[in-house]
Each structure stands twice: as structure tokens, then as C-alpha cells.
PDB file of C-alpha atoms in Angstrom:
ATOM      1  CA  UNK W 158      66.507 146.430  61.575  1.00 67.00           C
ATOM      2  CA  UNK W 159      63.201 148.092  62.153  1.00 84.00           C
ATOM      3  CA  UNK W 160      61.674 148.308  65.310  1.00 92.00           C
ATOM      4  CA  UNK W 161      57.525 148.433  66.030  1.00 95.00           C
ATOM      5  CA  UNK W 162      56.514 148.967  69.501  1.00 96.00           C
ATOM      6  CA  UNK W 163      53.271 148.130  70.890  1.00 97.00           C
ATOM      7  CA  UNK W 164      51.387 149.477  74.190  1.00 97.00           C
ATOM      8  CA  UNK W 165      50.105 148.403  76.484  1.00 97.00           C
ATOM      9  CA  UNK W 166      51.999 144.660  76.844  1.00 97.00           C
ATOM     10  CA  UNK W 167      49.321 143.401  78.758  1.00 97.00           C
ATOM     11  CA  UNK W 168      45.700 144.503  79.653  1.00 97.00           C
ATOM     12  CA  UNK W 169      42.592 142.897  81.574  1.00 97.00           C
ATOM     13  CA  UNK W 170      39.212 144.336  81.155  1.00 96.00           C
ATOM     14  CA  UNK W 171      35.955 143.927  82.709  1.00 97.00           C
ATOM     15  CA  UNK W 172      33.634 142.087  79.863  1.00 97.00           C
ATOM     16  CA  UNK W 173      31.515 145.238  78.093  1.00 97.00           C
ATOM     17  CA  UNK W 174      33.961 147.258  78.104  1.00 97.00           C
ATOM     18  CA  UNK W 175      36.220 148.580  75.409  1.00 97.00           C
ATOM     19  CA  UNK W 176      39.948 148.611  75.223  1.00 97.00           C
ATOM     20  CA  UNK W 177      42.670 150.132  73.048  1.00 97.00           C
ATOM     21  CA  UNK W 178      46.166 148.726  71.511  1.00 98.00           C
ATOM     22  CA  UNK W 179      48.279 151.203  70.185  1.00 97.00           C
ATOM     23  CA  UNK W 180      51.074 150.015  67.403  1.00 96.00           C
ATOM     24  CA  UNK W 181      54.035 152.187  66.373  1.00 95.00           C
ATOM     25  CA  UNK W 182      56.914 152.015  63.775  1.00 93.00           C
ATOM     26  CA  UNK W 183      59.539 153.725  65.962  1.00 93.00           C
ATOM     27  CA  UNK W 184      62.375 154.373  63.170  1.00 89.00           C
ATOM     28  CA  UNK W 185      60.785 153.758  59.821  1.00 88.00           C
ATOM     29  CA  UNK W 186      57.450 155.339  58.128  1.00 89.00           C
ATOM     30  CA  UNK W 187      55.068 152.044  57.851  1.00 88.00           C
ATOM     31  CA  UNK W 188      52.668 152.470  54.915  1.00 87.00           C
ATOM     32  CA  UNK W 189      50.920 149.465  55.585  1.00 90.00           C
ATOM     33  CA  UNK W 190      50.362 148.085  59.376  1.00 93.00           C
ATOM     34  CA  UNK W 191      48.701 144.639  60.206  1.00 94.00           C
ATOM     35  CA  UNK W 192      47.075 142.961  62.927  1.00 96.00           C
ATOM     36  CA  UNK W 193      46.766 139.369  63.913  1.00 96.00           C
ATOM     37  CA  UNK W 194      45.670 137.493  66.704  1.00 97.00           C
ATOM     38  CA  UNK W 195      46.935 134.525  67.972  1.00 97.00           C
ATOM     39  CA  UNK W 196      44.721 131.946  70.610  1.00 95.00           C
ATOM     40  CA  UNK W 197      47.175 129.648  72.439  1.00 93.00           C
ATOM     41  CA  UNK W 198      49.311 127.091  70.592  1.00 91.00           C
ATOM     42  CA  UNK W 199      47.902 128.246  67.568  1.00 94.00           C
ATOM     43  CA  UNK W 200      49.365 130.085  64.456  1.00 94.00           C
ATOM     44  CA  UNK W 201      48.977 134.039  63.626  1.00 95.00           C
ATOM     45  CA  UNK W 202      45.532 134.996  62.081  1.00 94.00           C
ATOM     46  CA  UNK W 203      45.373 137.950  60.083  1.00 93.00           C
ATOM     47  CA  UNK W 204      42.296 140.339  61.175  1.00 95.00           C
ATOM     48  CA  UNK W 205      43.208 143.333  59.099  1.00 94.00           C
ATOM     49  CA  UNK W 206      45.277 145.376  57.162  1.00 92.00           C
ATOM     50  CA  UNK W 207      45.486 149.190  57.194  1.00 90.00           C
ATOM     51  CA  UNK W 208      47.088 151.512  54.886  1.00 86.00           C
ATOM     52  CA  UNK W 209      47.787 155.116  56.487  1.00 82.00           C
ATOM     53  CA  UNK W 210      44.822 157.532  55.761  1.00 79.00           C
ATOM     54  CA  UNK W 211      42.424 154.901  54.421  1.00 83.00           C
ATOM     55  CA  UNK W 212      39.860 152.433  56.005  1.00 87.00           C
ATOM     56  CA  UNK W 213      40.968 149.118  57.094  1.00 91.00           C
ATOM     57  CA  UNK W 214      40.205 145.845  55.099  1.00 92.00           C
ATOM     58  CA  UNK W 215      39.266 142.958  57.252  1.00 94.00           C
ATOM     59  CA  UNK W 216      39.367 139.392  56.703  1.00 92.00           C
ATOM     60  CA  UNK W 217      36.612 137.243  56.250  1.00 89.00           C
ATOM     61  CA  UNK W 218      34.818 136.558  59.657  1.00 92.00           C
ATOM     62  CA  UNK W 219      36.436 139.544  61.442  1.00 95.00           C
ATOM     63  CA  UNK W 220      33.857 142.306  62.604  1.00 94.00           C
ATOM     64  CA  UNK W 221      34.787 145.463  61.394  1.00 93.00           C
ATOM     65  CA  UNK W 222      32.598 147.452  64.020  1.00 95.00           C
ATOM     66  CA  UNK W 223      34.383 145.254  66.656  1.00 96.00           C
ATOM     67  CA  UNK W 224      37.434 145.760  66.106  1.00 97.00           C
ATOM     68  CA  UNK W 225      38.061 149.446  65.128  1.00 96.00           C
ATOM     69  CA  UNK W 226      41.285 149.830  63.226  1.00 94.00           C
ATOM     70  CA  UNK W 227      42.781 153.522  62.574  1.00 91.00           C
ATOM     71  CA  UNK W 228      45.814 154.266  60.904  1.00 88.00           C
ATOM     72  CA  UNK W 229      45.901 158.008  60.778  1.00 82.00           C
ATOM     73  CA  UNK W 230      49.928 158.637  60.759  1.00 89.00           C
ATOM     74  CA  UNK W 231      52.793 156.605  59.042  1.00 89.00           C
ATOM     75  CA  UNK W 232      54.056 155.568  62.405  1.00 92.00           C
ATOM     76  CA  UNK W 233      50.946 154.736  64.564  1.00 93.00           C
ATOM     77  CA  UNK W 234      47.962 152.364  64.033  1.00 94.00           C
ATOM     78  CA  UNK W 235      45.323 151.690  66.823  1.00 95.00           C
ATOM     79  CA  UNK W 236      42.954 148.772  67.403  1.00 97.00           C
ATOM     80  CA  UNK W 237      40.376 149.175  69.770  1.00 97.00           C
ATOM     81  CA  UNK W 238      38.206 146.068  71.036  1.00 97.00           C
ATOM     82  CA  UNK W 239      34.818 147.246  71.544  1.00 97.00           C
ATOM     83  CA  UNK W 240      32.553 145.895  74.150  1.00 96.00           C
ATOM     84  CA  UNK W 241      35.009 142.893  74.966  1.00 97.00           C
ATOM     85  CA  UNK W 242      33.961 139.587  76.148  1.00 96.00           C
ATOM     86  CA  UNK W 243      36.084 136.633  77.417  1.00 97.00           C
ATOM     87  CA  UNK W 244      36.137 134.869  73.815  1.00 96.00           C
ATOM     88  CA  UNK W 245      38.151 138.509  72.974  1.00 97.00           C
ATOM     89  CA  UNK W 246      41.012 137.161  75.245  1.00 97.00           C
ATOM     90  CA  UNK W 247      43.805 136.446  73.074  1.00 97.00           C
ATOM     91  CA  UNK W 248      47.383 137.494  72.271  1.00 97.00           C
ATOM     92  CA  UNK W 249      47.185 140.788  69.686  1.00 98.00           C
ATOM     93  CA  UNK W 250      50.080 141.406  67.344  1.00 98.00           C
ATOM     94  CA  UNK W 251      50.576 144.309  65.014  1.00 97.00           C
ATOM     95  CA  UNK W 252      52.973 144.490  62.080  1.00 95.00           C
ATOM     96  CA  UNK W 253      54.209 146.902  59.928  1.00 93.00           C
ATOM     97  CA  UNK W 254      56.087 147.352  56.463  1.00 88.00           C
ATOM     98  CA  UNK W 255      57.729 150.207  54.513  1.00 81.00           C
ATOM     99  CA  UNK W 256      56.848 151.763  50.665  1.00 69.00           C
ATOM    100  CA  UNK W 257      60.185 149.638  49.436  1.00 61.00           C
ATOM    101  CA  UNK W 258      59.987 146.283  51.472  1.00 62.00           C
ATOM    102  CA  UNK W 259      57.826 143.130  51.717  1.00 68.00           C
ATOM    103  CA  UNK W 260      59.257 142.492  54.977  1.00 79.00           C
ATOM    104  CA  UNK W 261      56.817 142.952  57.954  1.00 87.00           C
ATOM    105  CA  UNK W 262      58.670 143.979  61.051  1.00 91.00           C
ATOM    106  CA  UNK W 263      56.516 142.298  64.077  1.00 95.00           C
ATOM    107  CA  UNK W 264      55.485 144.296  67.382  1.00 96.00           C
ATOM    108  CA  UNK W 265      56.173 142.267  70.677  1.00 97.00           C
ATOM    109  CA  UNK W 266      52.507 141.522  71.009  1.00 97.00           C
ATOM    110  CA  UNK W 267      49.838 142.671  73.523  1.00 98.00           C
ATOM    111  CA  UNK W 268      48.147 140.186  75.897  1.00 97.00           C
ATOM    112  CA  UNK W 269      44.775 140.844  76.426  1.00 98.00           C
ATOM    113  CA  UNK W 270      42.628 139.167  79.375  1.00 97.00           C
ATOM    114  CA  UNK W 271      38.584 139.919  79.349  1.00 97.00           C
ATOM    115  CA  UNK W 272      37.069 139.033  82.683  1.00 96.00           C
TER     116      UNK W 272
ATOM    117  CA  UNK X 243      40.714 127.827  51.386  1.00 49.00           C
ATOM    118  CA  UNK X 244      44.295 126.114  50.474  1.00 53.00           C
ATOM    119  CA  UNK X 245      46.422 125.971  53.876  1.00 74.00           C
ATOM    120  CA  UNK X 246      49.966 126.762  54.555  1.00 88.00           C
ATOM    121  CA  UNK X 247      51.092 123.434  56.119  1.00 91.00           C
ATOM    122  CA  UNK X 248      54.322 122.521  58.134  1.00 96.00           C
ATOM    123  CA  UNK X 249      55.239 119.898  60.268  1.00 96.00           C
ATOM    124  CA  UNK X 250      53.858 120.361  63.872  1.00 96.00           C
ATOM    125  CA  UNK X 251      56.841 119.270  65.496  1.00 97.00           C
ATOM    126  CA  UNK X 252      60.641 118.521  65.180  1.00 97.00           C
ATOM    127  CA  UNK X 253      63.541 117.540  67.640  1.00 97.00           C
ATOM    128  CA  UNK X 254      67.114 117.818  66.872  1.00 97.00           C
ATOM    129  CA  UNK X 255      70.120 117.662  68.934  1.00 97.00           C
ATOM    130  CA  UNK X 256      72.473 120.622  69.333  1.00 97.00           C
ATOM    131  CA  UNK X 257      75.220 121.154  66.317  1.00 97.00           C
ATOM    132  CA  UNK X 258      72.662 119.251  63.920  1.00 97.00           C
ATOM    133  CA  UNK X 259      71.158 121.068  61.160  1.00 97.00           C
ATOM    134  CA  UNK X 260      67.330 121.207  61.198  1.00 98.00           C
ATOM    135  CA  UNK X 261      65.082 121.375  57.997  1.00 98.00           C
ATOM    136  CA  UNK X 262      61.644 122.328  57.960  1.00 98.00           C
ATOM    137  CA  UNK X 263      59.377 122.609  54.915  1.00 97.00           C
ATOM    138  CA  UNK X 264      56.409 124.462  54.434  1.00 96.00           C
ATOM    139  CA  UNK X 265      53.784 123.376  51.702  1.00 95.00           C
ATOM    140  CA  UNK X 266      52.067 126.217  50.318  1.00 91.00           C
ATOM    141  CA  UNK X 267      50.401 124.805  46.781  1.00 87.00           C
ATOM    142  CA  UNK X 268      48.573 128.059  46.101  1.00 84.00           C
ATOM    143  CA  UNK X 269      51.002 130.827  46.399  1.00 86.00           C
ATOM    144  CA  UNK X 270      50.098 134.258  44.689  1.00 83.00           C
ATOM    145  CA  UNK X 271      52.491 134.670  42.042  1.00 81.00           C
ATOM    146  CA  UNK X 272      54.104 137.769  42.925  1.00 81.00           C
ATOM    147  CA  UNK X 273      54.354 136.754  46.578  1.00 85.00           C
ATOM    148  CA  UNK X 274      57.665 136.520  48.254  1.00 89.00           C
ATOM    149  CA  UNK X 275      58.363 133.535  51.293  1.00 93.00           C
ATOM    150  CA  UNK X 276      59.021 135.001  54.690  1.00 94.00           C
ATOM    151  CA  UNK X 277      60.107 133.013  57.528  1.00 96.00           C
ATOM    152  CA  UNK X 278      59.476 133.718  61.428  1.00 96.00           C
ATOM    153  CA  UNK X 279      60.580 132.567  64.807  1.00 97.00           C
ATOM    154  CA  UNK X 280      58.810 132.946  67.669  1.00 97.00           C
ATOM    155  CA  UNK X 281      59.134 132.503  71.348  1.00 97.00           C
ATOM    156  CA  UNK X 282      56.514 132.368  74.072  1.00 94.00           C
ATOM    157  CA  UNK X 283      54.341 135.466  74.346  1.00 93.00           C
ATOM    158  CA  UNK X 284      56.374 137.722  72.041  1.00 95.00           C
ATOM    159  CA  UNK X 285      56.162 138.754  68.618  1.00 95.00           C
ATOM    160  CA  UNK X 286      57.514 136.928  65.513  1.00 96.00           C
ATOM    161  CA  UNK X 287      61.130 137.705  64.555  1.00 94.00           C
ATOM    162  CA  UNK X 288      62.222 137.735  60.670  1.00 92.00           C
ATOM    163  CA  UNK X 289      64.830 135.250  60.105  1.00 95.00           C
ATOM    164  CA  UNK X 290      64.762 135.156  55.898  1.00 95.00           C
ATOM    165  CA  UNK X 291      62.658 136.071  52.889  1.00 93.00           C
ATOM    166  CA  UNK X 292      63.044 134.658  49.621  1.00 93.00           C
ATOM    167  CA  UNK X 293      61.114 134.755  45.968  1.00 92.00           C
ATOM    168  CA  UNK X 294      62.745 131.360  44.234  1.00 90.00           C
ATOM    169  CA  UNK X 295      65.824 129.471  43.956  1.00 90.00           C
ATOM    170  CA  UNK X 296      68.181 129.649  47.362  1.00 95.00           C
ATOM    171  CA  UNK X 297      68.625 132.782  49.801  1.00 95.00           C
ATOM    172  CA  UNK X 298      71.419 132.308  52.503  1.00 96.00           C
ATOM    173  CA  UNK X 299      72.057 134.829  55.287  1.00 95.00           C
ATOM    174  CA  UNK X 300      74.228 134.614  58.568  1.00 95.00           C
ATOM    175  CA  UNK X 301      71.687 132.378  60.399  1.00 95.00           C
ATOM    176  CA  UNK X 302      69.941 130.588  57.786  1.00 97.00           C
ATOM    177  CA  UNK X 303      68.858 129.341  54.452  1.00 98.00           C
ATOM    178  CA  UNK X 304      65.998 128.941  52.406  1.00 98.00           C
ATOM    179  CA  UNK X 305      65.614 126.382  49.688  1.00 97.00           C
ATOM    180  CA  UNK X 306      62.652 127.489  46.947  1.00 96.00           C
ATOM    181  CA  UNK X 307      61.712 124.833  44.041  1.00 95.00           C
ATOM    182  CA  UNK X 308      61.139 126.073  40.699  1.00 93.00           C
ATOM    183  CA  UNK X 309      57.542 125.685  41.264  1.00 93.00           C
ATOM    184  CA  UNK X 310      57.258 127.732  44.685  1.00 93.00           C
ATOM    185  CA  UNK X 311      54.840 125.565  46.049  1.00 93.00           C
ATOM    186  CA  UNK X 312      56.827 124.726  48.646  1.00 95.00           C
ATOM    187  CA  UNK X 313      60.392 126.006  50.909  1.00 97.00           C
ATOM    188  CA  UNK X 314      62.612 124.608  53.160  1.00 98.00           C
ATOM    189  CA  UNK X 315      64.323 126.344  55.848  1.00 98.00           C
ATOM    190  CA  UNK X 316      67.367 125.279  56.856  1.00 98.00           C
ATOM    191  CA  UNK X 317      69.182 125.973  60.235  1.00 98.00           C
ATOM    192  CA  UNK X 318      72.822 125.331  60.289  1.00 95.00           C
ATOM    193  CA  UNK X 319      74.069 123.816  63.742  1.00 94.00           C
ATOM    194  CA  UNK X 320      71.289 124.390  66.156  1.00 97.00           C
ATOM    195  CA  UNK X 321      71.499 125.565  69.467  1.00 97.00           C
ATOM    196  CA  UNK X 322      69.847 125.294  72.622  1.00 97.00           C
ATOM    197  CA  UNK X 323      68.323 128.829  72.372  1.00 97.00           C
ATOM    198  CA  UNK X 324      66.616 127.966  68.758  1.00 97.00           C
ATOM    199  CA  UNK X 325      63.976 126.286  70.714  1.00 98.00           C
ATOM    200  CA  UNK X 326      61.170 128.292  69.660  1.00 98.00           C
ATOM    201  CA  UNK X 327      58.240 128.350  66.825  1.00 98.00           C
ATOM    202  CA  UNK X 328      59.019 128.327  63.276  1.00 98.00           C
ATOM    203  CA  UNK X 329      56.467 129.974  60.669  1.00 97.00           C
ATOM    204  CA  UNK X 330      56.286 130.129  56.826  1.00 96.00           C
ATOM    205  CA  UNK X 331      54.419 133.401  55.800  1.00 93.00           C
ATOM    206  CA  UNK X 332      53.162 133.533  52.086  1.00 90.00           C
ATOM    207  CA  UNK X 333      50.295 135.124  50.129  1.00 80.00           C
ATOM    208  CA  UNK X 334      47.870 132.344  48.851  1.00 75.00           C
ATOM    209  CA  UNK X 335      45.613 133.007  46.087  1.00 72.00           C
ATOM    210  CA  UNK X 336      42.037 132.731  46.577  1.00 70.00           C
ATOM    211  CA  UNK X 337      39.909 133.479  43.716  1.00 68.00           C
ATOM    212  CA  UNK X 338      40.634 136.658  42.831  1.00 67.00           C
ATOM    213  CA  UNK X 339      41.948 137.599  45.998  1.00 68.00           C
ATOM    214  CA  UNK X 340      44.876 137.326  47.825  1.00 71.00           C
ATOM    215  CA  UNK X 341      45.186 136.329  51.489  1.00 77.00           C
ATOM    216  CA  UNK X 342      48.478 136.559  53.663  1.00 82.00           C
ATOM    217  CA  UNK X 343      48.636 133.379  55.327  1.00 87.00           C
ATOM    218  CA  UNK X 344      50.635 132.127  58.350  1.00 91.00           C
ATOM    219  CA  UNK X 345      51.700 128.410  58.245  1.00 93.00           C
ATOM    220  CA  UNK X 346      50.675 126.125  60.956  1.00 93.00           C
ATOM    221  CA  UNK X 347      54.098 126.722  62.810  1.00 96.00           C
ATOM    222  CA  UNK X 348      56.467 123.929  63.707  1.00 97.00           C
ATOM    223  CA  UNK X 349      57.585 123.335  67.183  1.00 98.00           C
ATOM    224  CA  UNK X 350      61.449 123.149  67.283  1.00 98.00           C
ATOM    225  CA  UNK X 351      62.697 121.503  70.272  1.00 98.00           C
ATOM    226  CA  UNK X 352      66.875 121.323  70.329  1.00 98.00           C
ATOM    227  CA  UNK X 353      68.065 118.780  72.840  1.00 96.00           C
ATOM    228  CA  UNK X 354      71.373 118.978  74.497  1.00 94.00           C
TER     229      UNK X 354
END
């Protein structure tokens, strides 16, 4: 099946700093990429949807100036958490889908801890 | 906003069949229903996807009634390694918008 990678798998940063998370589709062209956040023992919450070459569409309640999403190519999307605070600590997961598929292929997730 | 609901948890014994139901009253007309498995600190793993009636693959079956307001994931003969959280994912109509929504998740525990 299709493979999606994320980097880093975990990161610890200080409050007030910014962190970038990369999501790559390794063996297919991802026309759409999704970013999710998951708190402990909770379901995944969709943060934003991005199509290659266009601005991301953010879900209600997600600050677009705080969570910057770039989808510059068909294989790479990045999520930057700006001015991170401890409440941003979470598990961030990306997924990708191709042109002819309704299926989303998920990355392994990135554990962010803000101290 | 209508939710996508699942039982919080289920217990089963090895070798039994397990059925997990997801309720999605406001599913968008053209949306598929997808089920995922998730282990701790990992991304969700695709299990099965369907639009209506019944779909079967090598690991599971998916039953979808005609009104598509619910779906049931069926896992035949579960093993200990099937202990995980299972999620349904659907597009939910909210006014004129469509929102991708994960279910609340069902923790399946398989006992020896």
C-alpha cells in the first residue's frame, strides 16, 4: 500500500518557539493532505486540509496563523506550530490521498511536547 | 453538529467474531465509510472502506444498511494482536458544508 512518512517522530521544544513537522508521501502523488491532532485517549480531530499549490482550509476553531500549513509539492506538506505553548502538546498525524482515491493513507504521527 | 458515535469499549475472546457499529446520521451523500485500526502512539491503519451494502476483504467485512446512517465492522476470529482502537471515518453534512469526522473510537480488548 501507499506509504506516508512524518518527521520528526517526536520533538520537545520550549514554550514560545516554533516547530516544523514534515509529511511526505513516498510512493504516490498526494493531491490532498490532511493534518490531524489527537490528545490522549481521544479521537483524531481534523485541523486542516490542503491541496497541492493552494492555501489550506482550516477547520473551525483552528488558528491558521498559529498552525501554518504548506503543501508546496505533490509529495510534501509541512505543519509549523508557531509560538508553541504547553497546551499545544499533542500527537500530530498527517494523511494523504491521491487523485483517484477516497482512501487516506496515514503517517506514523509526531509527538510534540512543549515545556 | 451531528456526531459520529461508537461504543467506547468492547471485550472479546480469541477466535470470536467481533462486530463494532458506528452511527453516522448525517453522512454526506457521496461519502464513503472507512474504518481504521490504531495502536498506541501510531498512525491509523486502513482496514476497509465501503459505500453501501457489504464489502469484504482479507481481514474484515463492512456492513452498511440502505439508509447509510450506520455501519458495522466485522472482524472474524480475532486474536490478541487485534487489541487496538477502531475508528470509523465519514464525511458529515453540516449545513452546506461537509466535514470529515472520525468516530469516537472503540477500544477492543481481546482476551486469551
